[in-house]
Short mmCIF file of C-alpha atoms in Angstrom, two decimals:
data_model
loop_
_atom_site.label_atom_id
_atom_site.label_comp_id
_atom_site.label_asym_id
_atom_site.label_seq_id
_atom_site.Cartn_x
_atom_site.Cartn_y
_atom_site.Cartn_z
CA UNK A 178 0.00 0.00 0.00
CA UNK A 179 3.20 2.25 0.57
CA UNK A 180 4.53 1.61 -2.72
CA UNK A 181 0.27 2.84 -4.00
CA UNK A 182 0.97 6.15 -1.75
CA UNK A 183 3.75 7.00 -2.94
CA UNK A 184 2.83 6.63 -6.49
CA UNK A 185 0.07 8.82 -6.32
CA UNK A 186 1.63 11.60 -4.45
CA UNK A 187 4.29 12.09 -7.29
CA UNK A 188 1.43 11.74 -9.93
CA UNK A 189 -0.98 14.67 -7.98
CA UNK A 190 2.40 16.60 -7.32
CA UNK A 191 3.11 16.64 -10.82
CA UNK A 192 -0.47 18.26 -11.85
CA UNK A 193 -2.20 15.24 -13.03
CA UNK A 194 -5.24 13.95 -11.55
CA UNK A 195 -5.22 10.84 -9.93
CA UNK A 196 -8.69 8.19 -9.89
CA UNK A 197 -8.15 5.35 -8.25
CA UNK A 198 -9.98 1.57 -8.26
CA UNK A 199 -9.57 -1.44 -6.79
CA UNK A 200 -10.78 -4.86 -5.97
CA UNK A 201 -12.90 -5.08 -2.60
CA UNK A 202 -12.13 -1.22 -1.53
CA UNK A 203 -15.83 -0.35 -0.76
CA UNK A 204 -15.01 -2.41 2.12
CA UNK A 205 -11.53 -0.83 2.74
CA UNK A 206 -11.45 0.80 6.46
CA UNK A 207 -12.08 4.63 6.55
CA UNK A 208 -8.57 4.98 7.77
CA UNK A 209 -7.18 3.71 4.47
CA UNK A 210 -9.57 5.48 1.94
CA UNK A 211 -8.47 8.69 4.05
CA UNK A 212 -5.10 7.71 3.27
CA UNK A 213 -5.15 7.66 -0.32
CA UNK A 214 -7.06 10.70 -0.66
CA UNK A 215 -4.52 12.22 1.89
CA UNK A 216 -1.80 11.24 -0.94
CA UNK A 217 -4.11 13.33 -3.73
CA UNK A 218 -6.35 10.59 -5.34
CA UNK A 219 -9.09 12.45 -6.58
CA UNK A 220 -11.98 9.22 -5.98
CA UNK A 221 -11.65 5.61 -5.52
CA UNK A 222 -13.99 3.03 -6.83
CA UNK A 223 -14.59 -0.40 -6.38
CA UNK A 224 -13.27 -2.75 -9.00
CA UNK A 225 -15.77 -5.69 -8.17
CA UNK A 226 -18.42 -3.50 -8.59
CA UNK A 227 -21.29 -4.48 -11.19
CA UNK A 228 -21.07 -0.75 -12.30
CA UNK A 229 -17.97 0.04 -12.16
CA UNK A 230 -17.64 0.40 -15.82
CA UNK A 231 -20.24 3.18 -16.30
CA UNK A 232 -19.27 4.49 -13.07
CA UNK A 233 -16.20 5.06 -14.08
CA UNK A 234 -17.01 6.54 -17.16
CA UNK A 235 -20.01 9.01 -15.64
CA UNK A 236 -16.68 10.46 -13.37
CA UNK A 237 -14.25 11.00 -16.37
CA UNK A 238 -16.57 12.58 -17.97
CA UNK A 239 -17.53 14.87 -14.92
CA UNK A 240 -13.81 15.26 -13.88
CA UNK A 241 -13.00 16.89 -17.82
CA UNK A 242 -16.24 18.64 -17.14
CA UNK A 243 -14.87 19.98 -14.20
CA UNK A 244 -11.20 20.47 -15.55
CA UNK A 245 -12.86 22.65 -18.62
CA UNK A 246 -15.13 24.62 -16.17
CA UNK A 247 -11.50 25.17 -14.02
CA UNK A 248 -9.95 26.78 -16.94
CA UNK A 249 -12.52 28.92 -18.26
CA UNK A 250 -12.70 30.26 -14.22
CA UNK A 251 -9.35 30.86 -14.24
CA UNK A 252 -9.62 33.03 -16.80
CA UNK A 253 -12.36 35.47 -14.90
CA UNK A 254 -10.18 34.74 -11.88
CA UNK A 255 -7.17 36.82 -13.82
CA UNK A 256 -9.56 39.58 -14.98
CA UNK A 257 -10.55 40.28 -11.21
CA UNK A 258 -7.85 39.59 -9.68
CA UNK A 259 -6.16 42.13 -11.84
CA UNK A 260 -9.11 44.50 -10.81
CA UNK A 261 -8.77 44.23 -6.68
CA UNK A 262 -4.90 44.44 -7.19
CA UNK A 263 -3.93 40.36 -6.89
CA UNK A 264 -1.13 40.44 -8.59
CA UNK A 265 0.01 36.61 -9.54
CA UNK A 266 0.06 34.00 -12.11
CA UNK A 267 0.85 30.79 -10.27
CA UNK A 268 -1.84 28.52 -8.76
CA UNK A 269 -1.17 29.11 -5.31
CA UNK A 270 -1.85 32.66 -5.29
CA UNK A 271 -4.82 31.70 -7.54
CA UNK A 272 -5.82 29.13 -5.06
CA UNK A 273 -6.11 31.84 -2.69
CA UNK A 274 -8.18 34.45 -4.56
CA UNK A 275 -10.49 31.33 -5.90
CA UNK A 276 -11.26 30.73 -1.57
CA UNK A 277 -11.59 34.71 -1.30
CA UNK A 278 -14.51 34.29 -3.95
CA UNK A 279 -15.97 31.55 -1.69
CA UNK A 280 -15.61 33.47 1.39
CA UNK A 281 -16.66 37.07 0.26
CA UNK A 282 -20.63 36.21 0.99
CA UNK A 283 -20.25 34.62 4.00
CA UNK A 284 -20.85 38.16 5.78
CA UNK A 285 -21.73 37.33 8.94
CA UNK A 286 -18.86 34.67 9.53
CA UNK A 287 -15.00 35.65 10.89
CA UNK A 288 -12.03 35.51 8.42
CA UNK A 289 -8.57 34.24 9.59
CA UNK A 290 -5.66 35.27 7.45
CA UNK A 291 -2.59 33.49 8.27
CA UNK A 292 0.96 34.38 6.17
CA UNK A 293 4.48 35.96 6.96
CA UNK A 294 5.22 39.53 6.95
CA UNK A 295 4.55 41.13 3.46
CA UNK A 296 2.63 38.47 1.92
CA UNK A 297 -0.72 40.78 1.17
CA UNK A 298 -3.03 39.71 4.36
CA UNK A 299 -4.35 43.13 4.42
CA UNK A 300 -5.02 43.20 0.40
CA UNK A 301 -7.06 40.17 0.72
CA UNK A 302 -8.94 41.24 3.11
CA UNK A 303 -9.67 44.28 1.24
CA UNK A 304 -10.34 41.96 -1.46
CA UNK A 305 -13.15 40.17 0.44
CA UNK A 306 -14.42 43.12 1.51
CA UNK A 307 -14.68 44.44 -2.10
CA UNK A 308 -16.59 41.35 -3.30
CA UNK A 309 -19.22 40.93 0.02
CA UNK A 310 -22.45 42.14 -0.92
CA UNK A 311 -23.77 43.28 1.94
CA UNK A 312 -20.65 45.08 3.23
CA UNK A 313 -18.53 46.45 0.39
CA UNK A 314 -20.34 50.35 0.67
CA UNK A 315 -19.82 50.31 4.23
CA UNK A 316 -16.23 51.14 6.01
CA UNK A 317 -13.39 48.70 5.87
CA UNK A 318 -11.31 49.73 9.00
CA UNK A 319 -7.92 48.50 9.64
CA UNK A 320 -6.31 48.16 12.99
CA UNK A 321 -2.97 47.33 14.12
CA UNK A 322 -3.15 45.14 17.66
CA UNK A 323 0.20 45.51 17.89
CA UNK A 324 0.09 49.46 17.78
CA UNK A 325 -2.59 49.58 20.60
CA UNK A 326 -1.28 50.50 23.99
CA UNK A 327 -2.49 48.80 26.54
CA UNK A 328 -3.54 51.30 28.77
CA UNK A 329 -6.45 52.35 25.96
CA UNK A 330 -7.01 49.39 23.91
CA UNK A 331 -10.16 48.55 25.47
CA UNK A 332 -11.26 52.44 25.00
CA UNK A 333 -10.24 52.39 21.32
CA UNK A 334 -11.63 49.09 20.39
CA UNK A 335 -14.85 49.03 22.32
CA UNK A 336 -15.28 52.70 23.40
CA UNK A 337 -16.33 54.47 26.49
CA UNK A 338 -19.13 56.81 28.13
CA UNK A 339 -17.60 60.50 29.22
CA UNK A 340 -16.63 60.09 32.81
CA UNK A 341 -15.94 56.68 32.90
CA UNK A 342 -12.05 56.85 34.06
CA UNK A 343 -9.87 59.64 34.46
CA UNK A 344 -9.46 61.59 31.04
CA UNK A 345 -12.76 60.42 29.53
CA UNK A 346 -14.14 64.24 28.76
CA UNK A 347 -16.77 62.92 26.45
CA UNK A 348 -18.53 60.22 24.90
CA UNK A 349 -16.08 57.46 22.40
CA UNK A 350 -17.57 55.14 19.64
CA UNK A 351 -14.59 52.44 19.53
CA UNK A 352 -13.80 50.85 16.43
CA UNK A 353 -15.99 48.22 16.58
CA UNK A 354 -18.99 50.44 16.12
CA UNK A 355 -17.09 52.56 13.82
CA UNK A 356 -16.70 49.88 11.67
CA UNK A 357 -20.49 49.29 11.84
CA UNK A 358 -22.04 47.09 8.54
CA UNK A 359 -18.47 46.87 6.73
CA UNK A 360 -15.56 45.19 8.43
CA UNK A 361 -13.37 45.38 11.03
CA UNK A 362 -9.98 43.81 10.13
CA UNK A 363 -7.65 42.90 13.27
CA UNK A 364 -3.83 42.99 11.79
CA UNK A 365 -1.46 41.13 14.19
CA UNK A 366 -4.15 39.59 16.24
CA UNK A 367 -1.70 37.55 18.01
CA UNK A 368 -0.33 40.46 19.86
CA UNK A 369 -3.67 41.30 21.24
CA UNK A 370 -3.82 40.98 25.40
CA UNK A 371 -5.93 37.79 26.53
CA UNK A 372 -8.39 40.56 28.82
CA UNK A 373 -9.56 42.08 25.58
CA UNK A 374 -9.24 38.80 23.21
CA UNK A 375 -12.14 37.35 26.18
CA UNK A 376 -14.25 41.18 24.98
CA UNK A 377 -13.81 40.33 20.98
CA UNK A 378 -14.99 36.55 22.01
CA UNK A 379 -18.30 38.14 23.09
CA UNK A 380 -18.62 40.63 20.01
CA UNK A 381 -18.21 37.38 17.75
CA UNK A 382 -20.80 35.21 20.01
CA UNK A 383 -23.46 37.71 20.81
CA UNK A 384 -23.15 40.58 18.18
CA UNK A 385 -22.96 43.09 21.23
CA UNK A 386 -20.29 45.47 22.44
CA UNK A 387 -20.03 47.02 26.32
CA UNK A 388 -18.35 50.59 26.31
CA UNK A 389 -16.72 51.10 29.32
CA UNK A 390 -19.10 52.93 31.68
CA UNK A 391 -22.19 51.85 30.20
CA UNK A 392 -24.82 49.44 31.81
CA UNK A 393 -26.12 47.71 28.73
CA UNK A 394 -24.35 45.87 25.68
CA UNK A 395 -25.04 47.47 22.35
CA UNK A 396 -25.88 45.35 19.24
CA UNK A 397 -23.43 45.58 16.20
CA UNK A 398 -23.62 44.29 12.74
CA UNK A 399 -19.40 43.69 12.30
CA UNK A 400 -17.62 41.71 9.71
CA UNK A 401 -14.32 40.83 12.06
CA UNK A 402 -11.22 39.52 9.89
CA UNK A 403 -8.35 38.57 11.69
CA UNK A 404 -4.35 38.45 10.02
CA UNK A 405 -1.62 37.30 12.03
CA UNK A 406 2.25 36.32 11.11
CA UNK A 407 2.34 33.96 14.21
CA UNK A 408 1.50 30.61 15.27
CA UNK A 409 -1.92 30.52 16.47
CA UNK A 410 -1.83 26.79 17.22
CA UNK A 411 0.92 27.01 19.19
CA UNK A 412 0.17 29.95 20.86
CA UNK A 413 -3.06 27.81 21.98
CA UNK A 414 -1.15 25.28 23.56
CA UNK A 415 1.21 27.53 25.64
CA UNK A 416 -1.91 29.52 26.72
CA UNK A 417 -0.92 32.72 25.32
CA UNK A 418 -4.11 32.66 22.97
CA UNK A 419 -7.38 32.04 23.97
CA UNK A 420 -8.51 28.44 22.14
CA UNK A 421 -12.42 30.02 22.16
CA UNK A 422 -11.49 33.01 20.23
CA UNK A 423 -9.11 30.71 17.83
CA UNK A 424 -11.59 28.49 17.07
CA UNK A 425 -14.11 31.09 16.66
CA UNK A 426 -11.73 33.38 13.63
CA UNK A 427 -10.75 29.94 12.41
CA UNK A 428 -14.34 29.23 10.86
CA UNK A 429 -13.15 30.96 7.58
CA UNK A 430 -9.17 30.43 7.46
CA UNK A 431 -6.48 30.83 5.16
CA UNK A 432 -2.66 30.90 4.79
CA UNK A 433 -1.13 33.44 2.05
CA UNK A 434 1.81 31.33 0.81
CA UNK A 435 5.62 33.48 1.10
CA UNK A 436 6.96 34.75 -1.73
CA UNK A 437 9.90 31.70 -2.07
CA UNK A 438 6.84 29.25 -2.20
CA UNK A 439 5.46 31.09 -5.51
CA UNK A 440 8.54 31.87 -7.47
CA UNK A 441 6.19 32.34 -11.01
CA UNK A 442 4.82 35.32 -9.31
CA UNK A 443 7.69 37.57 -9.10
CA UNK A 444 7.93 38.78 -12.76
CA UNK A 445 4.12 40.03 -12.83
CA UNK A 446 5.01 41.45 -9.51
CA UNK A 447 7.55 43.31 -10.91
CA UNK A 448 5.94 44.55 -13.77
CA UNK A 449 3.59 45.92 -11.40
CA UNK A 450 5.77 47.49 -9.42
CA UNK A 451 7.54 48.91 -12.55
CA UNK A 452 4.35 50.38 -13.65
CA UNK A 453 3.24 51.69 -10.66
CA UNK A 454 6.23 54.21 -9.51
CA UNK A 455 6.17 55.53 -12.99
CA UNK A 456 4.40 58.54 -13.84
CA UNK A 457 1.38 57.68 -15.80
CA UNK A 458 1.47 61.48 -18.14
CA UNK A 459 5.33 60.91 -19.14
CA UNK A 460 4.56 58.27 -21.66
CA UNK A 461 8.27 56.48 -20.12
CA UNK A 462 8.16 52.39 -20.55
CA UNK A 463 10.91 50.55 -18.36
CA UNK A 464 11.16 46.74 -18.67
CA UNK A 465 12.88 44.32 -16.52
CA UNK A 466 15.57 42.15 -17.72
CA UNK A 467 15.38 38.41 -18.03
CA UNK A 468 18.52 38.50 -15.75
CA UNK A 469 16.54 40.98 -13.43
CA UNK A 470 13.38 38.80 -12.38
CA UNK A 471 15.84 35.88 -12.39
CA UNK A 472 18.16 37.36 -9.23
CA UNK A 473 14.84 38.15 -7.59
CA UNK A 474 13.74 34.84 -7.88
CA UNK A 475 16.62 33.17 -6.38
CA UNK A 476 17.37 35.82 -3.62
CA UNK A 477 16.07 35.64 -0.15
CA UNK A 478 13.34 38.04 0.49
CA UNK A 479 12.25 38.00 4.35
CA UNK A 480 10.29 40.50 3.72
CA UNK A 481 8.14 39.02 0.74
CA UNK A 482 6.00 41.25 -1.31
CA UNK A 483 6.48 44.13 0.36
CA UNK A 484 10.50 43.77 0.25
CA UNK A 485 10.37 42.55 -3.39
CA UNK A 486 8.31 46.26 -4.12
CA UNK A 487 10.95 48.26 -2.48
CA UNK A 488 13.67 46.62 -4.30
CA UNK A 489 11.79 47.25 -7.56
CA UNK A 490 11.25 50.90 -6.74
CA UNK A 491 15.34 51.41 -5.43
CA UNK A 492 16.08 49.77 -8.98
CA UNK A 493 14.40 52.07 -10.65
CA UNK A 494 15.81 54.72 -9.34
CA UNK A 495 19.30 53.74 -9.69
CA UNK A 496 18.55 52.89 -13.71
CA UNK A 497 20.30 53.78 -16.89
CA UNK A 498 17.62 55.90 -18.71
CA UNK A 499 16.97 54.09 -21.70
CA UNK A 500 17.59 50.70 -20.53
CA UNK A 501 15.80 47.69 -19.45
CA UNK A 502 16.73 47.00 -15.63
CA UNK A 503 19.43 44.94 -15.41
CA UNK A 504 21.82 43.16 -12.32
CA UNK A 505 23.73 46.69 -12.12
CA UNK A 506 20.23 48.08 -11.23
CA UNK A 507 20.05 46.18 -7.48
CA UNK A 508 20.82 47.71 -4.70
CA UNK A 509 24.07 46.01 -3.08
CA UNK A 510 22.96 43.35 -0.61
CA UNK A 511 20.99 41.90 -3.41
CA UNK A 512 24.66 41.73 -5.15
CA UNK A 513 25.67 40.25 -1.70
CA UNK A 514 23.74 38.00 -1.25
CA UNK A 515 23.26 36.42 -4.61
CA UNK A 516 27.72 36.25 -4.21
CA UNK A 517 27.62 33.87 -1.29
CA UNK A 518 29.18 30.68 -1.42
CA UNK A 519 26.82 27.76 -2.35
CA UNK A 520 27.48 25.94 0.89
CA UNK A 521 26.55 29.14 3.29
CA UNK A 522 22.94 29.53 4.92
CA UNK A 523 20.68 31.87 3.59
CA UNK A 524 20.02 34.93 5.58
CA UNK A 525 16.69 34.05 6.92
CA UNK A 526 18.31 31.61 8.61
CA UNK A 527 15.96 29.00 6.97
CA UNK A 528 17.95 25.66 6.06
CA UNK A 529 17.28 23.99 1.98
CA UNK A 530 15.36 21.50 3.75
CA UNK A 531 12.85 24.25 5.18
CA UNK A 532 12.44 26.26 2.14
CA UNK A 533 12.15 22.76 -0.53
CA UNK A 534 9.85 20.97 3.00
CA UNK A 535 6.74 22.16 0.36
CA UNK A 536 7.81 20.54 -2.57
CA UNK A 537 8.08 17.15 -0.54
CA UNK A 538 4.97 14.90 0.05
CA UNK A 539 3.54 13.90 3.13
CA UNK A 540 3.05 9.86 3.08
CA UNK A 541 -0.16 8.91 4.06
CA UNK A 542 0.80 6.14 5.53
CA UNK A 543 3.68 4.19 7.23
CA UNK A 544 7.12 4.98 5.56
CA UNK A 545 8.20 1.71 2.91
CA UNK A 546 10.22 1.46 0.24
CA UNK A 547 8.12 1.72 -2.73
CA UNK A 548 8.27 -1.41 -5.77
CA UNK A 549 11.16 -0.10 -7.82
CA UNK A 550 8.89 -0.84 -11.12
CA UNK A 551 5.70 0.79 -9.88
CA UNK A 552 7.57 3.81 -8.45
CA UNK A 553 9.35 3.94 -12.13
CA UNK A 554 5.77 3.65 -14.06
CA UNK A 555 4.45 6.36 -11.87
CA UNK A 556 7.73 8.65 -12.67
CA UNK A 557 7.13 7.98 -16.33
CA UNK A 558 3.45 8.70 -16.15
CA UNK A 559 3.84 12.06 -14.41
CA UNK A 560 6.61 12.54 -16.82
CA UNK A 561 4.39 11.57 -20.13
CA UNK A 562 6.83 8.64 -20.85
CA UNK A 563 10.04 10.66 -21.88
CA UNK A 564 13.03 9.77 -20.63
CA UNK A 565 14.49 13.35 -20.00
CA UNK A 566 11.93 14.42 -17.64
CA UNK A 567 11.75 11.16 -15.70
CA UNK A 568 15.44 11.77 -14.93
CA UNK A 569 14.95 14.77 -14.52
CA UNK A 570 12.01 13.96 -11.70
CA UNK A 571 13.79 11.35 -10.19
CA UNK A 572 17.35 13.30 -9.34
CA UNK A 573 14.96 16.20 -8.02
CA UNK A 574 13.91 13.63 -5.48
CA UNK A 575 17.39 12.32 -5.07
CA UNK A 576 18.44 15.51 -4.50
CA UNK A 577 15.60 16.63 -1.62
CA UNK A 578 15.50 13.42 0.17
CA UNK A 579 19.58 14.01 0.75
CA UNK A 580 18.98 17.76 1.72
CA UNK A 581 16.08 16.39 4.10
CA UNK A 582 18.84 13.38 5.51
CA UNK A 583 21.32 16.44 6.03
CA UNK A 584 19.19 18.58 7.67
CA UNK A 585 19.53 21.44 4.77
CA UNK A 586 23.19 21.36 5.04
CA UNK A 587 24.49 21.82 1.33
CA UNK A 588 28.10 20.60 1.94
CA UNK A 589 27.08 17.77 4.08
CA UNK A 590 24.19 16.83 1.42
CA UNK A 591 26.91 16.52 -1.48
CA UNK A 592 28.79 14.29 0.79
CA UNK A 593 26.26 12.01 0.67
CA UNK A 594 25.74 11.58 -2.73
CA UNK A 595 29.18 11.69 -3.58
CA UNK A 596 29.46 15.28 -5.87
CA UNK A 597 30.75 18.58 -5.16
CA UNK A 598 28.98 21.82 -3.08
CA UNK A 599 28.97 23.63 -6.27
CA UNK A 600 26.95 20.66 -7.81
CA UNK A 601 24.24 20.24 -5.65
CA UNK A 602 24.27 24.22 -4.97
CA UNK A 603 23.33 23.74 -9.40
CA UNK A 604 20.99 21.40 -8.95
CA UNK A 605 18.94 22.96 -6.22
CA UNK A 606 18.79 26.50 -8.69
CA UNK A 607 18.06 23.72 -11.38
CA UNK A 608 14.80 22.68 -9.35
CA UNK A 609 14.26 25.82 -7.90
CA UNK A 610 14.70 23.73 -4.14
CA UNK A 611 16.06 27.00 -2.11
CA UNK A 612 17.62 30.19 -2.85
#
């Protein structure tokens, strides 16, 4: 069953979609069914059964149906993505603006936006915002937990009647009821104390807000979205976030990949970028080099998005009128950085092992060595039987399960398979496994 797993992990990884039969399995345990759609089959039918045949046929049919349907949404998902200021060609980022569609009217349910600094958790919320019905002409107010002091966060968030504590000279809203019929979005909502996450529990639960002062709650009609660079989870378990309020934001959740996971994005992104610190009455085109978007793909950029746009705009700057950006154009710790040695960490501090960890698959079930021949069908199969890109396939695996043995260390991973730093540091740009 190991050998099955593995199989159709590489087949989903590789784009295809996998469908899955075999003798007896209506009778398989839910454990193992869960397993093989944990590994990316798409359905799984029983062999033995008298329909099989036309049951199989009725979901080919509905899966091209489906794959058709995909396509043509894609296409309206470019044209408003482009519109609400998604920049991105790659699926994950389209992923992510296809769930923003499904989320967007759901008004009266919490959103949880999860991603590292920079990856655009404010622009998607704006983005459901935009597309909720109900909420888009009302006020889409942005607050930094972070920023709050303490002493007044209650005050600002919820409000207050005049006279309630020292200072209060007259009558405050808060935010919550400023943000009345739109949305109130919560950046950094891990760094918000546990008193008041226990007074945002009870806006979520019971619609109502108590100002400080005042005798009786007040009903409110807030969308709350929540974004946060931390761990939630594990904030949960060492009691520094209340597990109520988490499971209440987590109803509608989900995670912005970094910029390092999404390489295909950067060159729109810098178009974009281009385009938008130009003035739009000079009639002035500047294009990015090929070698340009390809020493932003492979540097490290902490700072995702946000970083990648002030490099863009510094580069610009620093240009040759006339000329397409080039390497010259990059500020110097780009040049630095892109000069290390092949066997140095990067300067996140994030070993080959973390940055490729995506491109490896989970096993769905307990670790075997897969049948040599199956594992080589599948490989050819997700490779559409050419030699080249089989090879190709199998020393990118090679080449991550050794990373993964070393623990990210480049020199130590070339040990292992017996080839110089500078070769595996080429074949981890070749497969794009870490920058």
């Amino acid at each position: 069953m190991a050998a099955v797993l593995d199989a159709v992990a590489i087949l989903k990884r590789n784009g295809h979609t996998v469908v899955c039969y075999w003798e007896g399995a209506s009778k398989w345990t839910l454990g193992a069914q869960c397993r093989l759609l944990l590994a990316g089959a798409a359905l799984l039918l029983d062999g033995t059964d008298a329909a099989f045949g036309a049951d199989l046929r009725l979901r080919l049919h509905q899966l091209l149906d489906a794959e058709a349907e995909r396509r043509r949404e894609d296409r309206r998902l470019d044209e408003q993505m482009v519109g609400l200021g998604v920049v991105g060609r790659g699926p994950s980022i389209t992923n992510v603006f296809r769930w923003v569609l499904r989320a967007c009217p759901l008004s009266d349910l919490p959103v949880l936006i999860v991603g590292e600094t920079g990856t655009g958790k404010e622009l998607v919320a704006r983005a459901i915002h935009r597309l909720d019905p109900r909420r888009r002409d009302r006020p889409f107010l942005p607050v930094n937990c972070a920023a709050i002091s303490s002493g007044v966060a209650e005050s600002e968030l919820f409000g207050h009647r005049r006279g309630a504590f020292t200072g209060a000279g007259h009558d405050r809203t808060g935010l919550v009821r400023a943000a009345g019929g739109g949305v109130l979005f919560l950046d950094e909502i891990g760094d918000l104390d546990l008193n008041l996450q226990g007074k945002l529990l009870r806006v979520l639960q019971e619609r109502r807000v108590l100002p400080l002062g005042e005798d009786r709650e007040i009903p409110v009609d807030v969308r709350v979205m929540a974004a946060t660079n931390r761990d939630l989870e594990d904030m949960v378990r060492k009691n520094a976030f209340r597990t109520d309020l988490f499971h209440r934001l987590n109803v509608l959740s989900v995670r912005i990949p970094p910029l390092r996971e999404r390489p295909e994005d950067v060159e729109p992104l810098v178009e974009h970028f281009i385009a938008g610190c130009l003035d739009e009455g000079s009639g002035e085109r500047v294009a990015a080099s090929a070698e340009f978007v390809q020493a932003l793909r492979r540097v490290d950029l902490p700072g995702n998005v946000r970083e990648l746009e002030n490099v863009v705009h510094r580069a610009v700057v620093a240009r040759k009128r006339g000329e397409p950006l080039g390497l010259g154009d990059l500020p110097r710790e780009v040049w630095s950085q892109l000069a290390k040695g092949p066997g140095e960490q990067d300067r996140s501090g994030a070993s080959a092992s973390e940055v490729s960890a995506s491109r490896v698959p989970e096993r769905a079930g307990p670790a075997a060595a897969p049948s040599p021949a199956l594992y080589a069908v599948a490989v050819l199969e997700a490779s559409s039987w050419r030699l080249g890109p089989a090879l190709d396939l199998c020393e990118q695996e090679i080449v991550v399960a050794a990373l993964g043995a070393s623990s990210g260390n480049r020199s130590r991973a070339a040990r292992l398979l017996g080839i110089s730093p500078r070769s595996i540091f080429n074949k981890m740009r070749k497969y794009h496994l870490a920058r």
